[in-house]
PDB file of C-alpha atoms in Angstrom:
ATOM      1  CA  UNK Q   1     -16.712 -11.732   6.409  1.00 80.00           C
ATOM      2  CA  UNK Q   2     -13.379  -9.314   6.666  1.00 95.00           C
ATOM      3  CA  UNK Q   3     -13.347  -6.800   4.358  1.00 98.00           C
ATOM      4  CA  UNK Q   4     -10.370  -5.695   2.094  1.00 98.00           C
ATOM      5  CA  UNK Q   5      -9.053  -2.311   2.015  1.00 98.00           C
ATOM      6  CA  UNK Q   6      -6.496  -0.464   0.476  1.00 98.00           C
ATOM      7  CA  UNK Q   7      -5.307   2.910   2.142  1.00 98.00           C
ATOM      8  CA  UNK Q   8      -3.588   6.139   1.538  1.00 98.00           C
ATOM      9  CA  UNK Q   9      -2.336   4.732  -2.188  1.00 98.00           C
ATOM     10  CA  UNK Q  10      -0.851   7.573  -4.192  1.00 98.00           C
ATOM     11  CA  UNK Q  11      -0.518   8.057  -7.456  1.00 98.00           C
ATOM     12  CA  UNK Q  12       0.406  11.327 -10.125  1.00 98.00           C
ATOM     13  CA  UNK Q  13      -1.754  12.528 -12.101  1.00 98.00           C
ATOM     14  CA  UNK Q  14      -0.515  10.418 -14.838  1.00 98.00           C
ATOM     15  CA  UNK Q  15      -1.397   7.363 -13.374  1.00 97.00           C
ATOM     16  CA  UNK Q  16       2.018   6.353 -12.059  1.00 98.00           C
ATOM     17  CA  UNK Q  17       1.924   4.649  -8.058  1.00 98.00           C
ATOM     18  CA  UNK Q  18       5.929   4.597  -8.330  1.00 97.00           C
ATOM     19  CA  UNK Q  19       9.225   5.916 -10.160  1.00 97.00           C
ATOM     20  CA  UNK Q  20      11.435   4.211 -12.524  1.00 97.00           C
ATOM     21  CA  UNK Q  21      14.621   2.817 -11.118  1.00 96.00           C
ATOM     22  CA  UNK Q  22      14.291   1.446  -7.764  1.00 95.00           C
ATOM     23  CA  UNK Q  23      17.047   0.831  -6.066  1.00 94.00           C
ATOM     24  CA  UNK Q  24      17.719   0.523  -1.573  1.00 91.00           C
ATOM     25  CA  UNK Q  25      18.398   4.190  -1.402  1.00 92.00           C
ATOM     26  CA  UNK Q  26      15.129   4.906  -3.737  1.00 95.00           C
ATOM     27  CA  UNK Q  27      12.270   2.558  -2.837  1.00 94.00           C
ATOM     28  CA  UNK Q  28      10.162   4.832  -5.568  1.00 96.00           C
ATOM     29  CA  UNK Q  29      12.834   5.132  -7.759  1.00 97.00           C
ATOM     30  CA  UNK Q  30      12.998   8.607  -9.393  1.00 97.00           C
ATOM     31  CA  UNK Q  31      10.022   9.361  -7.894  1.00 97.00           C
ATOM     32  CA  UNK Q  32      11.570  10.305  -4.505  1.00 96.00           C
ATOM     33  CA  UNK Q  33       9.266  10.942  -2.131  1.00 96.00           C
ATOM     34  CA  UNK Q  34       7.146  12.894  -4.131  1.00 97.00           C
ATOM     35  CA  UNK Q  35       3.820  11.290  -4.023  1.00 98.00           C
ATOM     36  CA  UNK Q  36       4.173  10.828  -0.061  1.00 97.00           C
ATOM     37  CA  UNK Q  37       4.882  14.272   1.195  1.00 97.00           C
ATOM     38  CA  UNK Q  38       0.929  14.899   2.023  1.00 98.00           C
ATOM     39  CA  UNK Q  39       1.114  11.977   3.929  1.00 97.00           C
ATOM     40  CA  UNK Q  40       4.507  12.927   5.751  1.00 96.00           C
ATOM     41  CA  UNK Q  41       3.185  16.419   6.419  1.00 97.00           C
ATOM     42  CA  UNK Q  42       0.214  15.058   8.530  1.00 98.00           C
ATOM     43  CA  UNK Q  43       0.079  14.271  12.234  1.00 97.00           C
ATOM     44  CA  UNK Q  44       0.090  10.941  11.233  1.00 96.00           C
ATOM     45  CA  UNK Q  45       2.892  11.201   9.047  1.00 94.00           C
ATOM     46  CA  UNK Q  46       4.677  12.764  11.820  1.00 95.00           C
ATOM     47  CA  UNK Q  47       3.691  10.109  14.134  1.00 93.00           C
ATOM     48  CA  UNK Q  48       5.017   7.549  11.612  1.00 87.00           C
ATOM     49  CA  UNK Q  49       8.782   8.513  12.002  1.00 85.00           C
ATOM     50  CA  UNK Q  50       8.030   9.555  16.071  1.00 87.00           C
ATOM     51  CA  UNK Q  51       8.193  13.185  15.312  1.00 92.00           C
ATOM     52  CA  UNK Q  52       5.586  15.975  17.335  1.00 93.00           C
ATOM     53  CA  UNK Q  53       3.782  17.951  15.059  1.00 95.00           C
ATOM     54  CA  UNK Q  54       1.882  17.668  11.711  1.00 96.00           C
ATOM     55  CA  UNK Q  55      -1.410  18.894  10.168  1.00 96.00           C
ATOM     56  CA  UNK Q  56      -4.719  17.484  11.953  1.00 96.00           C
ATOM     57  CA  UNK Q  57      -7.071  18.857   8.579  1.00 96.00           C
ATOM     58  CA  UNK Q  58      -9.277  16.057   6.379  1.00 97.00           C
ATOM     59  CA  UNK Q  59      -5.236  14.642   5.199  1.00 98.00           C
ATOM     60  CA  UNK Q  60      -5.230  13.313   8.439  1.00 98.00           C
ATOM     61  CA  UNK Q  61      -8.312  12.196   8.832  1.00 97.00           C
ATOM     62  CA  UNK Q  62      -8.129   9.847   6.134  1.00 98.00           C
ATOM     63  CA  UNK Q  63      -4.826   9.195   6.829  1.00 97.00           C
ATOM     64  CA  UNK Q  64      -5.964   7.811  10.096  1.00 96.00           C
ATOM     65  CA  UNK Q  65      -8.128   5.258   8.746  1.00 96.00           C
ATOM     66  CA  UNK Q  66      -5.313   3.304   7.834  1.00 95.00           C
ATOM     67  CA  UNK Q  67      -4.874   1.123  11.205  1.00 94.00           C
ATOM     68  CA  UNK Q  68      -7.904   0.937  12.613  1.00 96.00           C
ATOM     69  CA  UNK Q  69      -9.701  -2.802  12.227  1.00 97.00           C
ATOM     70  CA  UNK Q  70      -6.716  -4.100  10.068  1.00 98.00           C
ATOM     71  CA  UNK Q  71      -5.941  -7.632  11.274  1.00 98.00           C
ATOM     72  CA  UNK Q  72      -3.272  -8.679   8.087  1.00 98.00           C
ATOM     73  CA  UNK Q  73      -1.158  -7.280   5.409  1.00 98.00           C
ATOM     74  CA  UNK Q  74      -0.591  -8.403   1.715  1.00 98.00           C
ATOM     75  CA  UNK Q  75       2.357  -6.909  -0.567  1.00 98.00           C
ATOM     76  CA  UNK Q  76       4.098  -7.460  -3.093  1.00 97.00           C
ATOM     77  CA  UNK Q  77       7.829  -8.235  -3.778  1.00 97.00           C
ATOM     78  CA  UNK Q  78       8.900  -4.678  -4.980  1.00 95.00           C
ATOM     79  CA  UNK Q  79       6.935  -3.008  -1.888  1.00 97.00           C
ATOM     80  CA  UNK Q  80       9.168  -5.259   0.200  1.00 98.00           C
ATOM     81  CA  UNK Q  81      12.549  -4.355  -1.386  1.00 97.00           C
ATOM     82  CA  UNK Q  82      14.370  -3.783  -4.431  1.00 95.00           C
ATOM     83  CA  UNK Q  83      14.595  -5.559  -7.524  1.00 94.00           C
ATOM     84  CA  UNK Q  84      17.532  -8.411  -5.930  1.00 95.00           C
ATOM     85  CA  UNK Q  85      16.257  -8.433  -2.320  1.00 97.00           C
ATOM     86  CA  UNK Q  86      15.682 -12.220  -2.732  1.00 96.00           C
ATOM     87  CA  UNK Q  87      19.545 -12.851  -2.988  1.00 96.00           C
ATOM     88  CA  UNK Q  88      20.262 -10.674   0.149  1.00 95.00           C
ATOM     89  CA  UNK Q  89      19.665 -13.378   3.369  1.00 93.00           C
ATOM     90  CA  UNK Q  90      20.096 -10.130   5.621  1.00 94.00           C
ATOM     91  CA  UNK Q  91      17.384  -7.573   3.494  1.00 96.00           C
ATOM     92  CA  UNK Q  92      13.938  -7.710   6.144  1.00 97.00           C
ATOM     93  CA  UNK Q  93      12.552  -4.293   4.309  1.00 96.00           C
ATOM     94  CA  UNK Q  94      12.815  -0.681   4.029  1.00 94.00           C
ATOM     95  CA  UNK Q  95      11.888   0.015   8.156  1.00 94.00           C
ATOM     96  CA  UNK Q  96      14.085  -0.664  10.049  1.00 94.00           C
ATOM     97  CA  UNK Q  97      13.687  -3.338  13.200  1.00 95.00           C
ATOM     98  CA  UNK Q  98       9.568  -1.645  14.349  1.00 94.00           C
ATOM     99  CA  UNK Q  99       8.013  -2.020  10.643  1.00 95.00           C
ATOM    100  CA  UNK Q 100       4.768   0.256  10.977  1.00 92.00           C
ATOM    101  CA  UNK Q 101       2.576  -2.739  10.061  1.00 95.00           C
ATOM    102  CA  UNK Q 102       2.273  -4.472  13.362  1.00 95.00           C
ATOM    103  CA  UNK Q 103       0.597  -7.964  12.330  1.00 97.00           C
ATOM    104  CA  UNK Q 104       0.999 -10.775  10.288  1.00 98.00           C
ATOM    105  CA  UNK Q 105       2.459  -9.344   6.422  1.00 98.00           C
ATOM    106  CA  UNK Q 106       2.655 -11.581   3.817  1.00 98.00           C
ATOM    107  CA  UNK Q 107       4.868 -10.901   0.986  1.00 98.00           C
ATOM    108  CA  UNK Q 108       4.226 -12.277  -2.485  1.00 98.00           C
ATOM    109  CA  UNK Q 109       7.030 -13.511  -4.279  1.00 98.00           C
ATOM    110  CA  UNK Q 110       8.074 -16.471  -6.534  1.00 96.00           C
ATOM    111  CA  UNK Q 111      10.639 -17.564  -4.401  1.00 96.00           C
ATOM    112  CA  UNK Q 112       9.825 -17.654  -1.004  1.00 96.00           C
ATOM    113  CA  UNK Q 113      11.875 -17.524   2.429  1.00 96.00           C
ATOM    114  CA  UNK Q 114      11.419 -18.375   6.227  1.00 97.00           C
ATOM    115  CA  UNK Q 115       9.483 -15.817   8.015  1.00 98.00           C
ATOM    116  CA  UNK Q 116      11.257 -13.112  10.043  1.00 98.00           C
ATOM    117  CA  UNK Q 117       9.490 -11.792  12.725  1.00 98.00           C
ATOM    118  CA  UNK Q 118       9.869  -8.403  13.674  1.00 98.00           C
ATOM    119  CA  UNK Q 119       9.627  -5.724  16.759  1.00 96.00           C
ATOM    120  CA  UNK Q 120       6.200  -4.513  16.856  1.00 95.00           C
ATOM    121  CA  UNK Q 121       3.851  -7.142  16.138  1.00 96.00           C
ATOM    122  CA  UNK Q 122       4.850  -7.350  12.397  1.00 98.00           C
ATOM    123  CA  UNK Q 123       5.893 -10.606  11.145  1.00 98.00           C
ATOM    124  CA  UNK Q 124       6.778 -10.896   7.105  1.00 98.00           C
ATOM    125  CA  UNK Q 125       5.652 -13.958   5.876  1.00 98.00           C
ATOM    126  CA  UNK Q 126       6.345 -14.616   1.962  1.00 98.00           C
ATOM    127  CA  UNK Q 127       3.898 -16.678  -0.807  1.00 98.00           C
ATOM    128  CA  UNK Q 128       3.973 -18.007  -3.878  1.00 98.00           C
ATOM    129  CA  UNK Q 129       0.237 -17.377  -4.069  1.00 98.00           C
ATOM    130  CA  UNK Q 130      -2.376 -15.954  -6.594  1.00 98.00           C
ATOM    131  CA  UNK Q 131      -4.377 -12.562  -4.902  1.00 98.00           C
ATOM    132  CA  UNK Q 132      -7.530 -15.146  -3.622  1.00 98.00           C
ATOM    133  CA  UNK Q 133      -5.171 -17.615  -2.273  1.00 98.00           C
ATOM    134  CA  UNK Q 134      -2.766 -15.027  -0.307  1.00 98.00           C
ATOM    135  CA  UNK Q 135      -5.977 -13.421   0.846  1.00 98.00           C
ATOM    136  CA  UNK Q 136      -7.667 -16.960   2.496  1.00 98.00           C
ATOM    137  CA  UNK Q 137      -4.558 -17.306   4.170  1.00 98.00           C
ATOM    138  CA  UNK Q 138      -4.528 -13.170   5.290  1.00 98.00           C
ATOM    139  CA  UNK Q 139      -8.042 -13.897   5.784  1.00 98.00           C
ATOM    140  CA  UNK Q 140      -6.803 -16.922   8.430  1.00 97.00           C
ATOM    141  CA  UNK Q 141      -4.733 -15.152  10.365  1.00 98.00           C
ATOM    142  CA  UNK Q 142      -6.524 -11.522  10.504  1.00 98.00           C
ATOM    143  CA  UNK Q 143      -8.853 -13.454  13.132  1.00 96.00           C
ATOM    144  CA  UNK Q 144     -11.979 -11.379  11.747  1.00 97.00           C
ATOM    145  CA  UNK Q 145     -10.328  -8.024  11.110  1.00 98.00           C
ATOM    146  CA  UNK Q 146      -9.930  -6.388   7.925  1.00 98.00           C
ATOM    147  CA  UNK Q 147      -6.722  -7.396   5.274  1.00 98.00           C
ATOM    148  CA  UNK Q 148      -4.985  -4.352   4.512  1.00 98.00           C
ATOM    149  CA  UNK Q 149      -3.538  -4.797   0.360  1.00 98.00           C
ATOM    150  CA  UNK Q 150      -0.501  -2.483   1.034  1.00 97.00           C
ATOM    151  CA  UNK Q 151       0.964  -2.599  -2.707  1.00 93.00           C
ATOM    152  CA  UNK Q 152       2.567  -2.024  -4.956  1.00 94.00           C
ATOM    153  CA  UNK Q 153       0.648  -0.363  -7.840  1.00 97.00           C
ATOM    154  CA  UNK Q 154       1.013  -4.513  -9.720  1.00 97.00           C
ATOM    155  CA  UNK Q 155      -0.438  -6.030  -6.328  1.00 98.00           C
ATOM    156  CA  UNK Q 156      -3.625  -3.354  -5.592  1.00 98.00           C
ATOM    157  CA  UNK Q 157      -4.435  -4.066 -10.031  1.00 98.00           C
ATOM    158  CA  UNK Q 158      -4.203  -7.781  -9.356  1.00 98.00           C
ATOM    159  CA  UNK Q 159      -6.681  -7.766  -6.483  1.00 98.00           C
ATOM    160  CA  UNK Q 160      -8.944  -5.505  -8.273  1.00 98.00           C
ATOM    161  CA  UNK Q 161      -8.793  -7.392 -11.622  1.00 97.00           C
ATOM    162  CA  UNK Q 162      -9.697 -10.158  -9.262  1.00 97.00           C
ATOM    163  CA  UNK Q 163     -12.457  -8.821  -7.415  1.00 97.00           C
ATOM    164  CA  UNK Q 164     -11.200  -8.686  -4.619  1.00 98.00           C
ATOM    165  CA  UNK Q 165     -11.157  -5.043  -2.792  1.00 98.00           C
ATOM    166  CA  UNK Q 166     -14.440  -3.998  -0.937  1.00 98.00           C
ATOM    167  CA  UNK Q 167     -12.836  -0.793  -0.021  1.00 98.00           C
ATOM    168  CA  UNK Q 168     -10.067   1.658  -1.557  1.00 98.00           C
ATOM    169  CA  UNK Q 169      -8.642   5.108  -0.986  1.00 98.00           C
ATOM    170  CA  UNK Q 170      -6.210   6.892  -3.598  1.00 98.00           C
ATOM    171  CA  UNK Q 171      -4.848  10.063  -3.542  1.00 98.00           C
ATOM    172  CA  UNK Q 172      -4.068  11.876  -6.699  1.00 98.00           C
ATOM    173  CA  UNK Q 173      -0.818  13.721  -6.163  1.00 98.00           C
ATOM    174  CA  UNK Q 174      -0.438  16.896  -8.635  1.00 98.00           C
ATOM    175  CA  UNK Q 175       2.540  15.655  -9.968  1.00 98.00           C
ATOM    176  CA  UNK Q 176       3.548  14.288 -13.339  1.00 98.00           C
ATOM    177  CA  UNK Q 177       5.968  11.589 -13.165  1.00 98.00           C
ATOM    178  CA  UNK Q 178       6.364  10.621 -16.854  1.00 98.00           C
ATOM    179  CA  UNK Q 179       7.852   6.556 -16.078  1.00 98.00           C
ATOM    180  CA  UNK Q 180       7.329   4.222 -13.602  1.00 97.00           C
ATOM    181  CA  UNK Q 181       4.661   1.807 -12.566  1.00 97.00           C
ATOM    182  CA  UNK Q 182       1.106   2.723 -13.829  1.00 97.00           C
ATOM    183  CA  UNK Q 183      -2.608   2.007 -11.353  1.00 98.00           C
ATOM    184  CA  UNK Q 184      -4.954   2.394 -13.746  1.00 97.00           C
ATOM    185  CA  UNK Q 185      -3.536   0.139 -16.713  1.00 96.00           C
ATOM    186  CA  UNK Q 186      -6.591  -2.993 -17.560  1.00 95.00           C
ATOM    187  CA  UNK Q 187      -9.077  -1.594 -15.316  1.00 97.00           C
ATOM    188  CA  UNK Q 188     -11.729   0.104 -17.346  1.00 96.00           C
ATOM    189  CA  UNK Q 189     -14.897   0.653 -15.756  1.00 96.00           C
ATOM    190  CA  UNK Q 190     -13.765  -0.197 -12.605  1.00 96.00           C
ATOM    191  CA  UNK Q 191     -15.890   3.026 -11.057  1.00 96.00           C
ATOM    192  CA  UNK Q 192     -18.986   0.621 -12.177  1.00 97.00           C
ATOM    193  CA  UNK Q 193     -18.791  -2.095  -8.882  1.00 97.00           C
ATOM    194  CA  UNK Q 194     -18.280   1.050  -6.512  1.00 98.00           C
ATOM    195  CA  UNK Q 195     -19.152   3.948  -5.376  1.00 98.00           C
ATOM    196  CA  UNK Q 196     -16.873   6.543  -5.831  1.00 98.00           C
ATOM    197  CA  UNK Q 197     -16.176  10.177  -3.800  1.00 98.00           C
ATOM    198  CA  UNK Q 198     -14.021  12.689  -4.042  1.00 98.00           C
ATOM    199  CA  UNK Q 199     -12.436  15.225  -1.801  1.00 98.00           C
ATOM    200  CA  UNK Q 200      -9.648  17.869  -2.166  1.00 98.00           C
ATOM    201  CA  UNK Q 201      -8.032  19.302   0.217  1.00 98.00           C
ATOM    202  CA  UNK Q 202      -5.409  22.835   0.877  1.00 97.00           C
ATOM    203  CA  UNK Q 203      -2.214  20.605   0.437  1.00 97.00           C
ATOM    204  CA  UNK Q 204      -3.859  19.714  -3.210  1.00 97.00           C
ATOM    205  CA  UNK Q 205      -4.215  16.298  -3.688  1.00 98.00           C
ATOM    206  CA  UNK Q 206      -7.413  14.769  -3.933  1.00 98.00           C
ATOM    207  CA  UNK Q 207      -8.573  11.749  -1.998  1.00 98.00           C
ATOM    208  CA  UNK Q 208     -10.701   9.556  -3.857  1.00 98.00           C
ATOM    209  CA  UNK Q 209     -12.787   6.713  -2.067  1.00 98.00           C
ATOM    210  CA  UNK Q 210     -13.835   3.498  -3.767  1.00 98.00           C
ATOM    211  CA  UNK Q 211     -16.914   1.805  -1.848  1.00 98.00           C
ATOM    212  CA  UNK Q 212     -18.107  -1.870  -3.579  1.00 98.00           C
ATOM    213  CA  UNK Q 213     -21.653  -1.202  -4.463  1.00 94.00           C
ATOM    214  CA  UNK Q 214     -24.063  -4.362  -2.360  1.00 82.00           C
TER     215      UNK Q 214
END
């Protein structure tokens, strides 16, 4: 069977996977863009926003990971847009006409809309689904790859309260962010159904790797 993954997820060193007050000009709210800049800084963040340049150390090698084998996405509703985006016919996410997904995304949300199909590969399909149902239908149309869980921090704690993640990388930003939307919140003793590594690296976050124990 596919396995689930979750890649390149960052969170402060208070626990918090997004800011307070999100808004369209602030998809992490007060957070900025504070718990990406690793990831922008990298070849692959470069590559993202088709820029030359960027570092090629371990950042990018785990940053690279995040493609390879993924068939589906699942996120949820405030990944997707702001708190409102349901009301706005003409809101299809925060990038632009190529989203960097490039297959089948399903968004969770309570109110559902026609699918809108994008450049690139990426169509956004939305669910009123719980985590296992979303994923049998991710599962369905992955054709044997890997479903990618692509957040936010509410969506990667459902799926892991559920079971459901075989494999997980976070990176620990060192930043505090004081507000926002917390990982961690419900999960104790998670580390006890994985294996779990960590590496740090010159830019100073660490990347920490969740692997389900057989």
């Amino acid at each position: 069977m596919s396995l689930v993954r979750i890649h390149n997820f960052s969170v402060s060193l208070d626990g918090f996977a997004t800011g307070e007050g999100q808004a369209p000009d602030a998809p992490f709210g007060h957070a900025g863009e504070r718990l990406h800049e690793w990831m922008f800084a990298t070849q692959f963040g470069n590559r993202m926003f088709g820029t030359p340049g960027g570092s090629t150390g371990a950042d990018n090698a785990f940053t690279e990971r995040f493609n390879p084998g993924i068939g589906a996405e699942i996120m949820g509703a405030g990944k997707f847009g702001p708190p409102g985006w349901q009301d706005d016919a003409e809101w299809k996410g925060w990038w632009g006409p190529n989203p960097p997904f490039h297959t089948p995304t399903y968004v969770l949300t309570h109110r559902p809309r026609p699918s809108i199909e994008m450049e690139g590969g990426t169509t956004f399909h939305f669910l009123d689904a719980s985590p296992a149902e979303a994923l049998a239908v991710a599962r369905d149309a992955a054709g044997g790859q890997d479903v990618r869980i692509g957040g936010g921090p509410s969506v990667v704690r459902d799926f892991l309260r559920a079971g459901l993640v075989d494999q997980m990388h976070v990176v620990q930003v060192p930043i505090l962010l004081g507000r926002g939307v917390r990982l961690w919140d419900g999960l104790e003793s998670l580390e006890d159904a994985y294996d779990v590594e960590m590496v740090s690296t010159p830019s100073g976050v660490t990347h920490i790797t969740f692997s389900r124990r057989a």
